[in-house]
Coordinates of C-alpha atoms in Angstrom, one line a residue:
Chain A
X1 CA 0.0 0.0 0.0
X2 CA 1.3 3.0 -1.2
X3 CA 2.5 5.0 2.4
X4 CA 0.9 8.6 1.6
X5 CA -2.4 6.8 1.2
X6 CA -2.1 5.3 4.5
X7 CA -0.7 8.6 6.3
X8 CA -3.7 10.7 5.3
X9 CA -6.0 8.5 7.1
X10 CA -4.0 8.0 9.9
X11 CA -6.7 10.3 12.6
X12 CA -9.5 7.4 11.3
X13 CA -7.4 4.2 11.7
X14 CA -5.7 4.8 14.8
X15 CA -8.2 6.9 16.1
X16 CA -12.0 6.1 14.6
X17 CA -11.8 10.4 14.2
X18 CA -15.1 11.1 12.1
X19 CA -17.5 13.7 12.0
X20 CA -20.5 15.4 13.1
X21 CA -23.0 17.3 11.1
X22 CA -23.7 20.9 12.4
X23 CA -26.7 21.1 10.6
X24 CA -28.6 17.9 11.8
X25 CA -26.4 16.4 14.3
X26 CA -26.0 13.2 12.8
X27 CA -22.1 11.4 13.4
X28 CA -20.1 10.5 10.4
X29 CA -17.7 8.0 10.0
X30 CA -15.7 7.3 7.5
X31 CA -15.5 11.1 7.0
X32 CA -17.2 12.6 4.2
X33 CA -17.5 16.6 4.3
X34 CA -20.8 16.1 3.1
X35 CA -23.3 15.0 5.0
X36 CA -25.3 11.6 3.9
X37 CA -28.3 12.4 5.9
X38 CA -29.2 16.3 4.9
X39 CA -26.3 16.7 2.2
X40 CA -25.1 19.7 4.2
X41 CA -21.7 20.4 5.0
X42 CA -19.7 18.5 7.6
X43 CA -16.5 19.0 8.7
X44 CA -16.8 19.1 12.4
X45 CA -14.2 16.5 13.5
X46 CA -16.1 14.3 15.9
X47 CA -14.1 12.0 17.8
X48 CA -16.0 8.5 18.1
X49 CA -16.2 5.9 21.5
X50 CA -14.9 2.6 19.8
X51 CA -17.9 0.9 21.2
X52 CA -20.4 -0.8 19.0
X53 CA -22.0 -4.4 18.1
X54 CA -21.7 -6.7 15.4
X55 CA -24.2 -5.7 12.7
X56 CA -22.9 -8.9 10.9
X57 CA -19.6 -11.2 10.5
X58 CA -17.9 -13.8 8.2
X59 CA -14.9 -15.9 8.4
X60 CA -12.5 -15.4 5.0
X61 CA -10.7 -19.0 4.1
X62 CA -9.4 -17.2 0.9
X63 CA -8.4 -14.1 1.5
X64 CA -7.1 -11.1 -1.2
X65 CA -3.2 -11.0 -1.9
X66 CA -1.8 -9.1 1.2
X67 CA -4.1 -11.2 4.0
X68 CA -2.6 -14.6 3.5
X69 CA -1.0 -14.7 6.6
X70 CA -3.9 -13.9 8.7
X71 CA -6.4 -16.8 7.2
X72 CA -8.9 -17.6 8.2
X73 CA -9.7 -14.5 10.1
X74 CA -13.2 -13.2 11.1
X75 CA -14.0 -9.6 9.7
X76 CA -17.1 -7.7 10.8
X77 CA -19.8 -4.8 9.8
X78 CA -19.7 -3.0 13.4
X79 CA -22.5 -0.3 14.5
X80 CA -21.0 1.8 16.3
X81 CA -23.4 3.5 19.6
X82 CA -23.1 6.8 17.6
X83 CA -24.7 5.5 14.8
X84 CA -22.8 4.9 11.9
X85 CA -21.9 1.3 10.8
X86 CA -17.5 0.4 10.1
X87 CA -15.9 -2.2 8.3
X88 CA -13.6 -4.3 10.2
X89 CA -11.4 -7.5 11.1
X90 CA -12.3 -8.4 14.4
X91 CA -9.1 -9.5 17.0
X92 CA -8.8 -11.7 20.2
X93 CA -11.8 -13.5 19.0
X94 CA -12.7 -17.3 18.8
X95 CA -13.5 -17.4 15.3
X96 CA -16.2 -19.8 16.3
X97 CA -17.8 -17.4 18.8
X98 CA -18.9 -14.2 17.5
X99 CA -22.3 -13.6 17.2
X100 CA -25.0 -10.8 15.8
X101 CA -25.5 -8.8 18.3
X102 CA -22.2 -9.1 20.0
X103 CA -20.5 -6.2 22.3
X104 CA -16.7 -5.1 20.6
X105 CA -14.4 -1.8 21.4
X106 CA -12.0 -0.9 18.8
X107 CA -8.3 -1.6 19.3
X108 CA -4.9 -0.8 17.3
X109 CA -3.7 -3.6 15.4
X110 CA -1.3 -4.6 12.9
X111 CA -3.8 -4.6 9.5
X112 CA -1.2 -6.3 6.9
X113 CA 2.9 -6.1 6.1
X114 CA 3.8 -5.8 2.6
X115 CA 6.7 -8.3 2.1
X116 CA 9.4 -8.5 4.3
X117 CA 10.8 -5.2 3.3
X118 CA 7.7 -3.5 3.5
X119 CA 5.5 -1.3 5.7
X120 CA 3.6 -2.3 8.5
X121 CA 0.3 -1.0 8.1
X122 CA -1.7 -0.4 11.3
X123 CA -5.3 0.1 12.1
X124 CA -8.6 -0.3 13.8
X125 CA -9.8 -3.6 14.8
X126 CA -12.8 -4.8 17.0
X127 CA -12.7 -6.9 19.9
X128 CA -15.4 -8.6 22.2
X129 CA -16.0 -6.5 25.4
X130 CA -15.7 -9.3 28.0
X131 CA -18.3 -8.7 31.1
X132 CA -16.6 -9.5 34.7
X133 CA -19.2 -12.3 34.3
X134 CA -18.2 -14.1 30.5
X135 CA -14.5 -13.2 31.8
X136 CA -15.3 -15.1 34.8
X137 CA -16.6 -17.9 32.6
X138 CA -13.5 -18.2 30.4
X139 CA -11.8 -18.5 33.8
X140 CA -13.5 -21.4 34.9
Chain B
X1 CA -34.8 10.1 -28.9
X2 CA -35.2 7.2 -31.6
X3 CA -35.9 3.3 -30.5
X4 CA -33.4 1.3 -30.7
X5 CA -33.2 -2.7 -31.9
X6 CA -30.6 -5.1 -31.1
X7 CA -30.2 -6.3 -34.5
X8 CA -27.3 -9.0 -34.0
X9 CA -25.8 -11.0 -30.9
X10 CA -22.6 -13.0 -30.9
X11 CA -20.6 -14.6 -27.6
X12 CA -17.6 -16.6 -26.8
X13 CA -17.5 -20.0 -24.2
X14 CA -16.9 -18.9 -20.8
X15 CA -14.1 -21.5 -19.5
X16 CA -10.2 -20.6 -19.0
X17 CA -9.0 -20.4 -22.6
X18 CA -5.5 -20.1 -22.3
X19 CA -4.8 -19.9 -25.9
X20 CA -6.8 -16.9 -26.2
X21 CA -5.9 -12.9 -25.3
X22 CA -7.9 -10.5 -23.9
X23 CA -8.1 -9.0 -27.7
X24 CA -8.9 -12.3 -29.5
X25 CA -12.0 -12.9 -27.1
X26 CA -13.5 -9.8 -27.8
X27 CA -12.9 -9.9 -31.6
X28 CA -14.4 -13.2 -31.8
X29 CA -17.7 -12.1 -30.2
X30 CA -17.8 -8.8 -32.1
X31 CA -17.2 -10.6 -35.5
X32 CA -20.4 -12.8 -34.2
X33 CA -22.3 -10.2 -33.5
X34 CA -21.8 -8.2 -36.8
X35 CA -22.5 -11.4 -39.1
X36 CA -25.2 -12.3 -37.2
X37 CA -26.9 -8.5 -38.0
X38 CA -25.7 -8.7 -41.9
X39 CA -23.2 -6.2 -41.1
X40 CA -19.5 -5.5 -41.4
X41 CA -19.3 -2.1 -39.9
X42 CA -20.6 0.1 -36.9
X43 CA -19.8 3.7 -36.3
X44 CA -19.0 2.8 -32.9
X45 CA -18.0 0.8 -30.7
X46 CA -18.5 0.0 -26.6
X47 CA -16.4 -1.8 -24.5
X48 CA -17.4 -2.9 -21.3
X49 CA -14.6 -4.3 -19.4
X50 CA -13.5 -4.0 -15.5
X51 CA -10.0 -5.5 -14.8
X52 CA -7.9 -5.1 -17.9
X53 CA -5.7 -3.0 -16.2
X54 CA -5.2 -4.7 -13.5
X55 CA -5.0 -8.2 -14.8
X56 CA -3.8 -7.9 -18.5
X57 CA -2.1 -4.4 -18.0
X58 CA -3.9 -3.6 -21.0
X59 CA -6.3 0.1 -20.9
X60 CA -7.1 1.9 -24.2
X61 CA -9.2 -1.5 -24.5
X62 CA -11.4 0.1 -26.8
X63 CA -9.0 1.3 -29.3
X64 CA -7.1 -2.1 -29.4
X65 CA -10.1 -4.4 -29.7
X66 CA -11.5 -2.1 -32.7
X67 CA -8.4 -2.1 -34.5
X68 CA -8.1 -5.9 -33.9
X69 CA -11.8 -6.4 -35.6
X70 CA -10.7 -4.5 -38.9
X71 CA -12.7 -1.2 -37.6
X72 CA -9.6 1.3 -37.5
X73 CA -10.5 4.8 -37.3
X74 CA -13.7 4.1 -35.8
X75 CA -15.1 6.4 -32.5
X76 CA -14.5 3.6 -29.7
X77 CA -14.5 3.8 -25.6
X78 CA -14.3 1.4 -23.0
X79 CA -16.9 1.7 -20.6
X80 CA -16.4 0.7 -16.2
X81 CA -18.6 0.1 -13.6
X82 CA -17.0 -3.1 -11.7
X83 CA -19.4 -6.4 -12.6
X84 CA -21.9 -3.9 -14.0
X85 CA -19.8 -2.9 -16.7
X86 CA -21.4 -4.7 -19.9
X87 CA -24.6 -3.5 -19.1
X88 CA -22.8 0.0 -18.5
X89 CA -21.4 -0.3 -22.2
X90 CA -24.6 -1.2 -23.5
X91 CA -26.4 2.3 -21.7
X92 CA -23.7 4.0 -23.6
X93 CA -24.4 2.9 -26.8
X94 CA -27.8 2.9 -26.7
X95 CA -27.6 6.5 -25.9
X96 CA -25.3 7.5 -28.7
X97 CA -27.2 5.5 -31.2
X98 CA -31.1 6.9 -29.4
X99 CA -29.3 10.5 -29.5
X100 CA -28.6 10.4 -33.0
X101 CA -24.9 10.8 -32.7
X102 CA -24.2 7.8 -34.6
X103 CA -26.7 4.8 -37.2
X104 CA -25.1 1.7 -35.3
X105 CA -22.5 0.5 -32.2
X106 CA -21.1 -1.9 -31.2
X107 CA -21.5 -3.3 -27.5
X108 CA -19.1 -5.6 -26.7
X109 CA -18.3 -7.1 -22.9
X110 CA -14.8 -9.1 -22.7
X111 CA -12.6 -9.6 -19.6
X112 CA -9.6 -12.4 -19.2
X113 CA -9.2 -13.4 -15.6
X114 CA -7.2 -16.9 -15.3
X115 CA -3.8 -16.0 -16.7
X116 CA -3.6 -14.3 -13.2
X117 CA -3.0 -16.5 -9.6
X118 CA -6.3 -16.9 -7.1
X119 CA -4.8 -14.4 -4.4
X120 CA -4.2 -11.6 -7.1
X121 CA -7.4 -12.5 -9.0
X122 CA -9.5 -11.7 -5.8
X123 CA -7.5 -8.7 -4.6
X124 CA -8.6 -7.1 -8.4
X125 CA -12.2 -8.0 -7.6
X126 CA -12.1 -6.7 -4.4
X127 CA -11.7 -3.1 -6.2
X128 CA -15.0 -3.0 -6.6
X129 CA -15.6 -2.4 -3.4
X130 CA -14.5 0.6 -1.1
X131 CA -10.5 0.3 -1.3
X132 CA -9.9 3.0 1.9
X133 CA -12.8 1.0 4.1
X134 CA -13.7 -2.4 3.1
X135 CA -10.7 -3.9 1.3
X136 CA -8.1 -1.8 2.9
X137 CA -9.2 -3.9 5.6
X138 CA -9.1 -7.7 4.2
X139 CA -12.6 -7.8 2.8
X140 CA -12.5 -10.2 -0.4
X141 CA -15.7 -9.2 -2.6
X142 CA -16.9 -12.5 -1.6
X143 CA -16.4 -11.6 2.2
X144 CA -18.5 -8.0 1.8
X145 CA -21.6 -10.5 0.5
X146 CA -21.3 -12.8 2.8
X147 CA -21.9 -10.4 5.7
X148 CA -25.0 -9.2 3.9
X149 CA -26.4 -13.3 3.3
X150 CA -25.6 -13.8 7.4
X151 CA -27.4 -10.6 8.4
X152 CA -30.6 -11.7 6.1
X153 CA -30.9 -15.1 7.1
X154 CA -30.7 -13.2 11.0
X155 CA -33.4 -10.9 9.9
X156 CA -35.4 -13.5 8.2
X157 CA -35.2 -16.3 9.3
X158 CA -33.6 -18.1 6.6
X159 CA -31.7 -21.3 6.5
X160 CA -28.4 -21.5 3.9
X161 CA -30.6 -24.5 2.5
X162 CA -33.1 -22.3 2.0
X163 CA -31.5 -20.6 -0.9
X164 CA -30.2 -24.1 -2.5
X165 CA -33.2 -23.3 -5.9
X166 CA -31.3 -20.6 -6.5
X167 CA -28.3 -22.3 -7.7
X168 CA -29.6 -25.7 -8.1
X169 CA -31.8 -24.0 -11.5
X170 CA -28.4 -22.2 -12.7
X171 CA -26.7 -25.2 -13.1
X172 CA -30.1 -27.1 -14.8
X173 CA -30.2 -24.4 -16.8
X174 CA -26.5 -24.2 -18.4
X175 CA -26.5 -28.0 -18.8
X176 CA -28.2 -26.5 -22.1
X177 CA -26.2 -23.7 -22.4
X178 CA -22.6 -24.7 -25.0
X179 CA -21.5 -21.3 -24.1
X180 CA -22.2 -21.7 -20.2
X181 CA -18.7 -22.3 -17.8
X182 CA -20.1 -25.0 -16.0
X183 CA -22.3 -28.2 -17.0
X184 CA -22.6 -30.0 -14.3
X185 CA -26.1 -30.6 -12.7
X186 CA -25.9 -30.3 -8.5
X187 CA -28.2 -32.0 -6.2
X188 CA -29.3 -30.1 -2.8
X189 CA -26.7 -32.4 -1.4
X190 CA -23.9 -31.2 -2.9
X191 CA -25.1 -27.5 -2.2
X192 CA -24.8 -28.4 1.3
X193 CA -21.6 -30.3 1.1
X194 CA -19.7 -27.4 -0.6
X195 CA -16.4 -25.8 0.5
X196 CA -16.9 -23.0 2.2
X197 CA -15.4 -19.5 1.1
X198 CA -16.7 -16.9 3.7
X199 CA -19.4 -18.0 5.9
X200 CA -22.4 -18.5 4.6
X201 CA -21.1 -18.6 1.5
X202 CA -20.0 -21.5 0.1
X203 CA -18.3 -22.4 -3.4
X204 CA -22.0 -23.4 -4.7
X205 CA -23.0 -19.9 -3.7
X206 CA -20.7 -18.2 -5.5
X207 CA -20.5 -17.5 -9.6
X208 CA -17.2 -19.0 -11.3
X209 CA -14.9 -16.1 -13.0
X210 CA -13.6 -17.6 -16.5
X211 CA -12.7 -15.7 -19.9
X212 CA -15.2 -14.3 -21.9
X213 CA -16.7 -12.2 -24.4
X214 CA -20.4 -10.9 -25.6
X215 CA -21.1 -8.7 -28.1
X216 CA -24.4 -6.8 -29.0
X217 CA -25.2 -4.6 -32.8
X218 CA -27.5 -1.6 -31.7
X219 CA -29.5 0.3 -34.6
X220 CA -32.3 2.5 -34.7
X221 CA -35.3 0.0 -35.0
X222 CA -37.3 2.0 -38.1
X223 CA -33.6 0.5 -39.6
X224 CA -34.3 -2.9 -39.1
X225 CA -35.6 -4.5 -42.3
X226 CA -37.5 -7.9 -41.5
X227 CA -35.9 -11.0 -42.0
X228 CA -38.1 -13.4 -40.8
X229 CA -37.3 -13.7 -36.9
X230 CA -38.9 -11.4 -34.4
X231 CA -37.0 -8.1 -33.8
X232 CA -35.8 -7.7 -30.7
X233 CA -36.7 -4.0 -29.2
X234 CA -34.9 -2.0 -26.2
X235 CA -38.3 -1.1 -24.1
X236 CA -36.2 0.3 -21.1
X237 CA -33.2 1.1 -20.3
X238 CA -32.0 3.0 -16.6
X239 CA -29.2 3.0 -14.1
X240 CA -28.8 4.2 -10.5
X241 CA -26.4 4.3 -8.1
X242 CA -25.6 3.6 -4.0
X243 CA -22.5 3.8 -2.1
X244 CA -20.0 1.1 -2.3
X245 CA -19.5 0.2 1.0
X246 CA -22.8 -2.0 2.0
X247 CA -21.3 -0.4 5.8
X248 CA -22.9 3.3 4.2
X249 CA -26.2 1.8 3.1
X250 CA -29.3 3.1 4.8
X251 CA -30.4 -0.7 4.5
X252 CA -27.8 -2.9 3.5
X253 CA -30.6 -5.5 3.1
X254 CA -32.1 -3.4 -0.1
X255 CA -30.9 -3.1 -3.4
X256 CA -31.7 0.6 -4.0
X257 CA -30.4 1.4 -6.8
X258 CA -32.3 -2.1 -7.8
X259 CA -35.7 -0.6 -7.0
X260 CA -34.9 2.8 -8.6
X261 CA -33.7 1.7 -11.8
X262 CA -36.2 -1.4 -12.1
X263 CA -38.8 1.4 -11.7
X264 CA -37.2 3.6 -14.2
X265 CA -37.3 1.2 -16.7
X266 CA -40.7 -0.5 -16.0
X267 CA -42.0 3.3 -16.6
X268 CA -40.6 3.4 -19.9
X269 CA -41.5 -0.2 -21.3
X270 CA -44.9 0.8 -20.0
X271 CA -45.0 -2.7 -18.3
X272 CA -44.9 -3.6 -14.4
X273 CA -43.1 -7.2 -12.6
X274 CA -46.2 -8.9 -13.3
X275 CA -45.5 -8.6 -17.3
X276 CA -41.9 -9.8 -17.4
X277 CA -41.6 -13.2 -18.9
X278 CA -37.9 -13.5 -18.2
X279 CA -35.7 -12.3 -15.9
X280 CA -31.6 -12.5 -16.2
X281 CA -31.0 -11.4 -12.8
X282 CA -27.2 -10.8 -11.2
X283 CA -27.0 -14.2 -9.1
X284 CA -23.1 -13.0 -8.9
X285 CA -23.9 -14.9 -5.1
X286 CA -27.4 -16.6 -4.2
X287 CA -28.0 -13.7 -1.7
X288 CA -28.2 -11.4 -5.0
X289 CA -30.7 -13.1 -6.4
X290 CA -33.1 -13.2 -3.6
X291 CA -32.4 -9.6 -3.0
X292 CA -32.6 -8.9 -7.0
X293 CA -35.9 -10.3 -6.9
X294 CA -37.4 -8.5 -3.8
X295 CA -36.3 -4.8 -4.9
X296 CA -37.5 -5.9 -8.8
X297 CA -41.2 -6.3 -6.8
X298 CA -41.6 -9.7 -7.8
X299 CA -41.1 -11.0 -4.0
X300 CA -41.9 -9.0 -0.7
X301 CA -39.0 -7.8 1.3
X302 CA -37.1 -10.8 3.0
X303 CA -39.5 -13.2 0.6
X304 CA -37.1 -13.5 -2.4
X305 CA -35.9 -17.5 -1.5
X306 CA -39.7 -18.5 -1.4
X307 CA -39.8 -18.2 -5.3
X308 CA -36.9 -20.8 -5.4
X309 CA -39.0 -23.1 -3.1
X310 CA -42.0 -22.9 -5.0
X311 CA -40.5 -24.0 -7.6
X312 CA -41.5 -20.7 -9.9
X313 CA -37.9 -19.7 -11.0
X314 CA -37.7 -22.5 -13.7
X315 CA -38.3 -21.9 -17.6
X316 CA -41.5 -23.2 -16.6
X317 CA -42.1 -21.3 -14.1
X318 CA -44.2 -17.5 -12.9
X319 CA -40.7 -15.7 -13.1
X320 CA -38.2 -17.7 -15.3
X321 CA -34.7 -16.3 -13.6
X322 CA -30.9 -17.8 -14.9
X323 CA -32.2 -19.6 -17.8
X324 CA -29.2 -19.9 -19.7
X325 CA -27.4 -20.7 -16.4
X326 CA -26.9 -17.4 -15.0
X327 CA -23.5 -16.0 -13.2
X328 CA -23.9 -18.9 -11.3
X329 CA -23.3 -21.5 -14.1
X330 CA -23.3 -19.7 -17.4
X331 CA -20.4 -17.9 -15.5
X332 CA -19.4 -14.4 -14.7
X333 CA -16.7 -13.0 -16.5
X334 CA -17.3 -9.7 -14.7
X335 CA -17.3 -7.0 -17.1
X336 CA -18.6 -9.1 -20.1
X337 CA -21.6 -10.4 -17.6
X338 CA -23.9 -7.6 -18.5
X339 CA -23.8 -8.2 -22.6
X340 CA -24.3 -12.0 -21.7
X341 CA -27.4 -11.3 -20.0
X342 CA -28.9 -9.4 -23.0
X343 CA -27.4 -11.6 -25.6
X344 CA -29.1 -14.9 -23.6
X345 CA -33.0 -12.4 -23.6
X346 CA -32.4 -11.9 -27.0
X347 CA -32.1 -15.7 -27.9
X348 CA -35.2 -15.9 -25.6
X349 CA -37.6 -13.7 -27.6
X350 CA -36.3 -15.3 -31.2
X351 CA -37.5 -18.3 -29.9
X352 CA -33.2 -19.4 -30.2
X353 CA -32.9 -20.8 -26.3
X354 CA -33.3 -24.3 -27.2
X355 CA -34.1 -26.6 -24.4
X356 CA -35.0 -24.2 -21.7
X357 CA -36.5 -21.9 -23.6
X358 CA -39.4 -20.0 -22.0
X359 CA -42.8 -21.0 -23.4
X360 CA -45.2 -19.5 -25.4
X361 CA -43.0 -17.0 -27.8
X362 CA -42.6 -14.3 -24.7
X363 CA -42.5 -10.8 -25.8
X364 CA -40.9 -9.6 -22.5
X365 CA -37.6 -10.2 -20.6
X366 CA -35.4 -7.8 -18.1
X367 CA -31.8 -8.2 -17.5
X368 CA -30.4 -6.5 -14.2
X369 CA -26.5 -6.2 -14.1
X370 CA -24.8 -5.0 -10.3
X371 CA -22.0 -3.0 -10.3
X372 CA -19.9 -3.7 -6.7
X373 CA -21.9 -4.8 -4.1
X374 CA -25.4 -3.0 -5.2
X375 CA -23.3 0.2 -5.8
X376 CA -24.2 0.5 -9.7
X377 CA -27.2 -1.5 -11.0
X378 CA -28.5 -0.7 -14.1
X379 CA -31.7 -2.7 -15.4
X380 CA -32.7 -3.1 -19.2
X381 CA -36.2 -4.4 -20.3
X382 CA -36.2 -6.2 -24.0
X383 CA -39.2 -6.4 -26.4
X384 CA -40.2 -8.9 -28.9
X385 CA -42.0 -7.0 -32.0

């Protein structure tokens, strides 16, 4: 991946930094300067929780050149509790235990490595929030 | 504007034709397409392509494939719009030829995808999809679907068996199909015993890529002298558009820009669901064609696998879907896909499909070619006068 291209989004992946419509409120993310909702302008930066659910998920057995190292991995359409829905891998995760519905926070992880020679790119990922009582479970 | 007539059609086999370029392909169904409408020229000519550049290293498609079919000199422009791109090519010459800016084009839909490994075959697809959001982030184009199919079958109620008609009539279908990628007939067993890809989605849920070309002649219909079979009429013709990422959709579970171009073009032929006697739908995975189906208005929302069930999706059937063998089994070739599916109504309202042709000499079929994951559909209804 070419390294400007990941610099310039460097507030969203590391950061989940959207927006929030002055006009009718409604939080952005990715960001888009215009809003979906009233097609106003938005460029309020709007700094998001990292808490959300999964909308949906999938397991990938044949992943895109650039993944072939993580396979299989689970990825994830996450709403966030502002609003807007993300597309993401999820991360310290049985890939045989996520579930619609589930609670996740975002957390930085390593996204891909071009070659051996190449960057690390870096990013958001989502992870199960673990109740005292499910991380009691996974005790027992 | 003037009507327009599809006056010739021509196609290539889908299958991994390693002895044949990217140029040869789309020569051969352009040559077709020209003898089969008595003609040797056009005075243009669309190309509707999505990955030449990034699997052939080959752009300026149009210029090289017109050359290569004798036409030097001759106005020529590839056309993109990810999977939707055939149909894409098709808008744009139906517009140049309705508009008056040129007598006859050519459409023609080629793309070669098997000189290229799996890994890098998938990354290209995956292009058609958001690159900053959804692939930047390991979605294959198969993954983004599959998250849409497990969120349905959450919303309602459906079992992955469920959708088994779906692909189960494909492969009937292109048993009869000599053009058709696949010709092998599945069982609901081997639906169900399939390797899976991304969860739900299995390889019998999936269309196979291959190498391919389709080609269409357009001409204004008060051209078209009769020759003895019925002419073939463009009734409708509309595109809309969505956001790539299915993350951005209001609904993720409906294919807007479906039900805004379906309506669009339903206006125009004058005609509603009800009157379609064919419909080539974008069964690119099974979840499409359910969702194809319910934003077309021939199902109710979250209804579109109870067709399959009731058996109506057959030749025989109320709403005769894949009947050459659809992306599913016919194949999808992405950016030729769109011409295939209006090449395969066109054989349908000669009367040419063979042994699934749709009964009693229909006069009305609708193709509906997707773009990304529902970001560019565009939706063309043919008439037989």
């Amino acid at each position: 991946m070419e390294i400007s291209r990941h610099w310039r989004l460097q507030q969203q992946r590391y950061g989940l930094v959207g927006e929030v419509c002055p006009h009718c409120d409604i939080k952005i993310f990715p960001p888009r300067d215009v809003c979906p909702n009233c097609a106003g302008e938005a460029k309020t930066l709007f700094q998001f929780s990292g808490r959300g659910e999964v909308y949906s998920y999938t397991t990938i057995y044949e992943p895109p050149e650039g993944f072939e190292g993580n396979a299989p991995y689970t990825v994830a359409i996450v709403k966030l509790e502002e609003g807007p829905m993300v597309t993401a891998q999820l991360t310290d995760v049985d890939n045989n235990r996520v579930s619609i519905g589930m609670p996740v926070e975002m957390v930085t992880r390593k996204l891909r490595e071009d070659g051996k020679r190449g960057m690390l790119i870096y990013g958001y990922k989502f992870r199960p929030v673990w109740s005292h009582q499910s991380a009691n479970q996974l005790a027992a | 504007m003037r009507k327009i007539a599809i006056l010739g059609i021509g196609q290539t086999a889908i299958a991994e034709q390693w002895d044949k370029s990217l140029r040869v392909l789309a020569g051969e169904a352009v040559l077709a397409a020209l003898a089969d409408a008595g003609r040797d020229r056009a005075d243009g000519l669309f190309v509707g392509n999505m990955l030449s550049g990034l699997l052939n290293r080959q752009e300026n498609l149009a210029a090289l494939v017109t050359d290569w079919v004798g036409l030097r000199g001759t106005e020529a422009v590839k056309v993109e719009a990810a999977c939707g791109s055939g149909a894409a090519a098709l808008r744009a010459g139906l517009m140049a030829v309705a508009a008056g800016e040129m007598d006859s084009a050519v459409v023609v839909g080629v793309e070669k995808m098997t000189d290229t490994a799996g890994a890098q075959t998938t990354a290209a697809l995956a292009t058609a999809a958001d690159a900053d959001w959804e692939a930047a982030q390991g979605l294959s184009f198969v993954a983004i679907n599959a998250l849409v199919m497990r969120r349905y079958m959450h919303e309602y109620g459906w079992q992955h068996a469920d959708f088994a008609p779906f692909s189960i009539n494909a492969h009937a279908n292109a048993l009869h199909n000599p053009y058709a990628r696949l010709h092998d007939p599945i069982t609901p067993q081997d639906y169900q015993r399939a390797r899976m890809v991304a969860d739900p989605i299995n390889l019998l849920d999936a269309s196979p890529i291959g190498d391919g070309a389709a080609a269409l002649v357009l001409v204004p219909a008060e051209h078209v002298r009769r020759n003895g079979r019925p002419a073939v009429h463009v009734a409708g013709s509309a595109a809309a558009t969505d956001s790539l990422a299915v993350h951005d959709r209001r609904d993720p579970l409906w294919l807007s820009a479906a039900y805004d171009s379906a309506r669009k073009a339903y206006g125009q032929a004058g005609a509603g669901p009800g009157d379609i006697q064919i419909f080539e739908l974008h069964d690119a995975f099974s979840i499409m064609a359910a969702l194809s189906l319910e934003a077309c208005g021939f199902a109710a929302r979250g209804q579109g696998p109870r067709l399959g069930l009731d058996g109506e999706i057959g030749p025989g059937g109320r709403v005769p879907i894949a009947t050459r063998g659809g992306l599913k089994a016919r194949g999808h070739p992405v950016g030729a896909t769109g011409v295939y599916q209006i090449v395969e109504i066109v054989q349908q309202l000669r009367g040419e499909a063979g042994a699934t042709q749709v009964p009693g000499q229909p006069r009305l079929g609708m193709a509906q070619n997707i773009g990304g994951s529902g970001a560019t559909i565009l939706t063309h209804i043919l008439k037989a006068n």
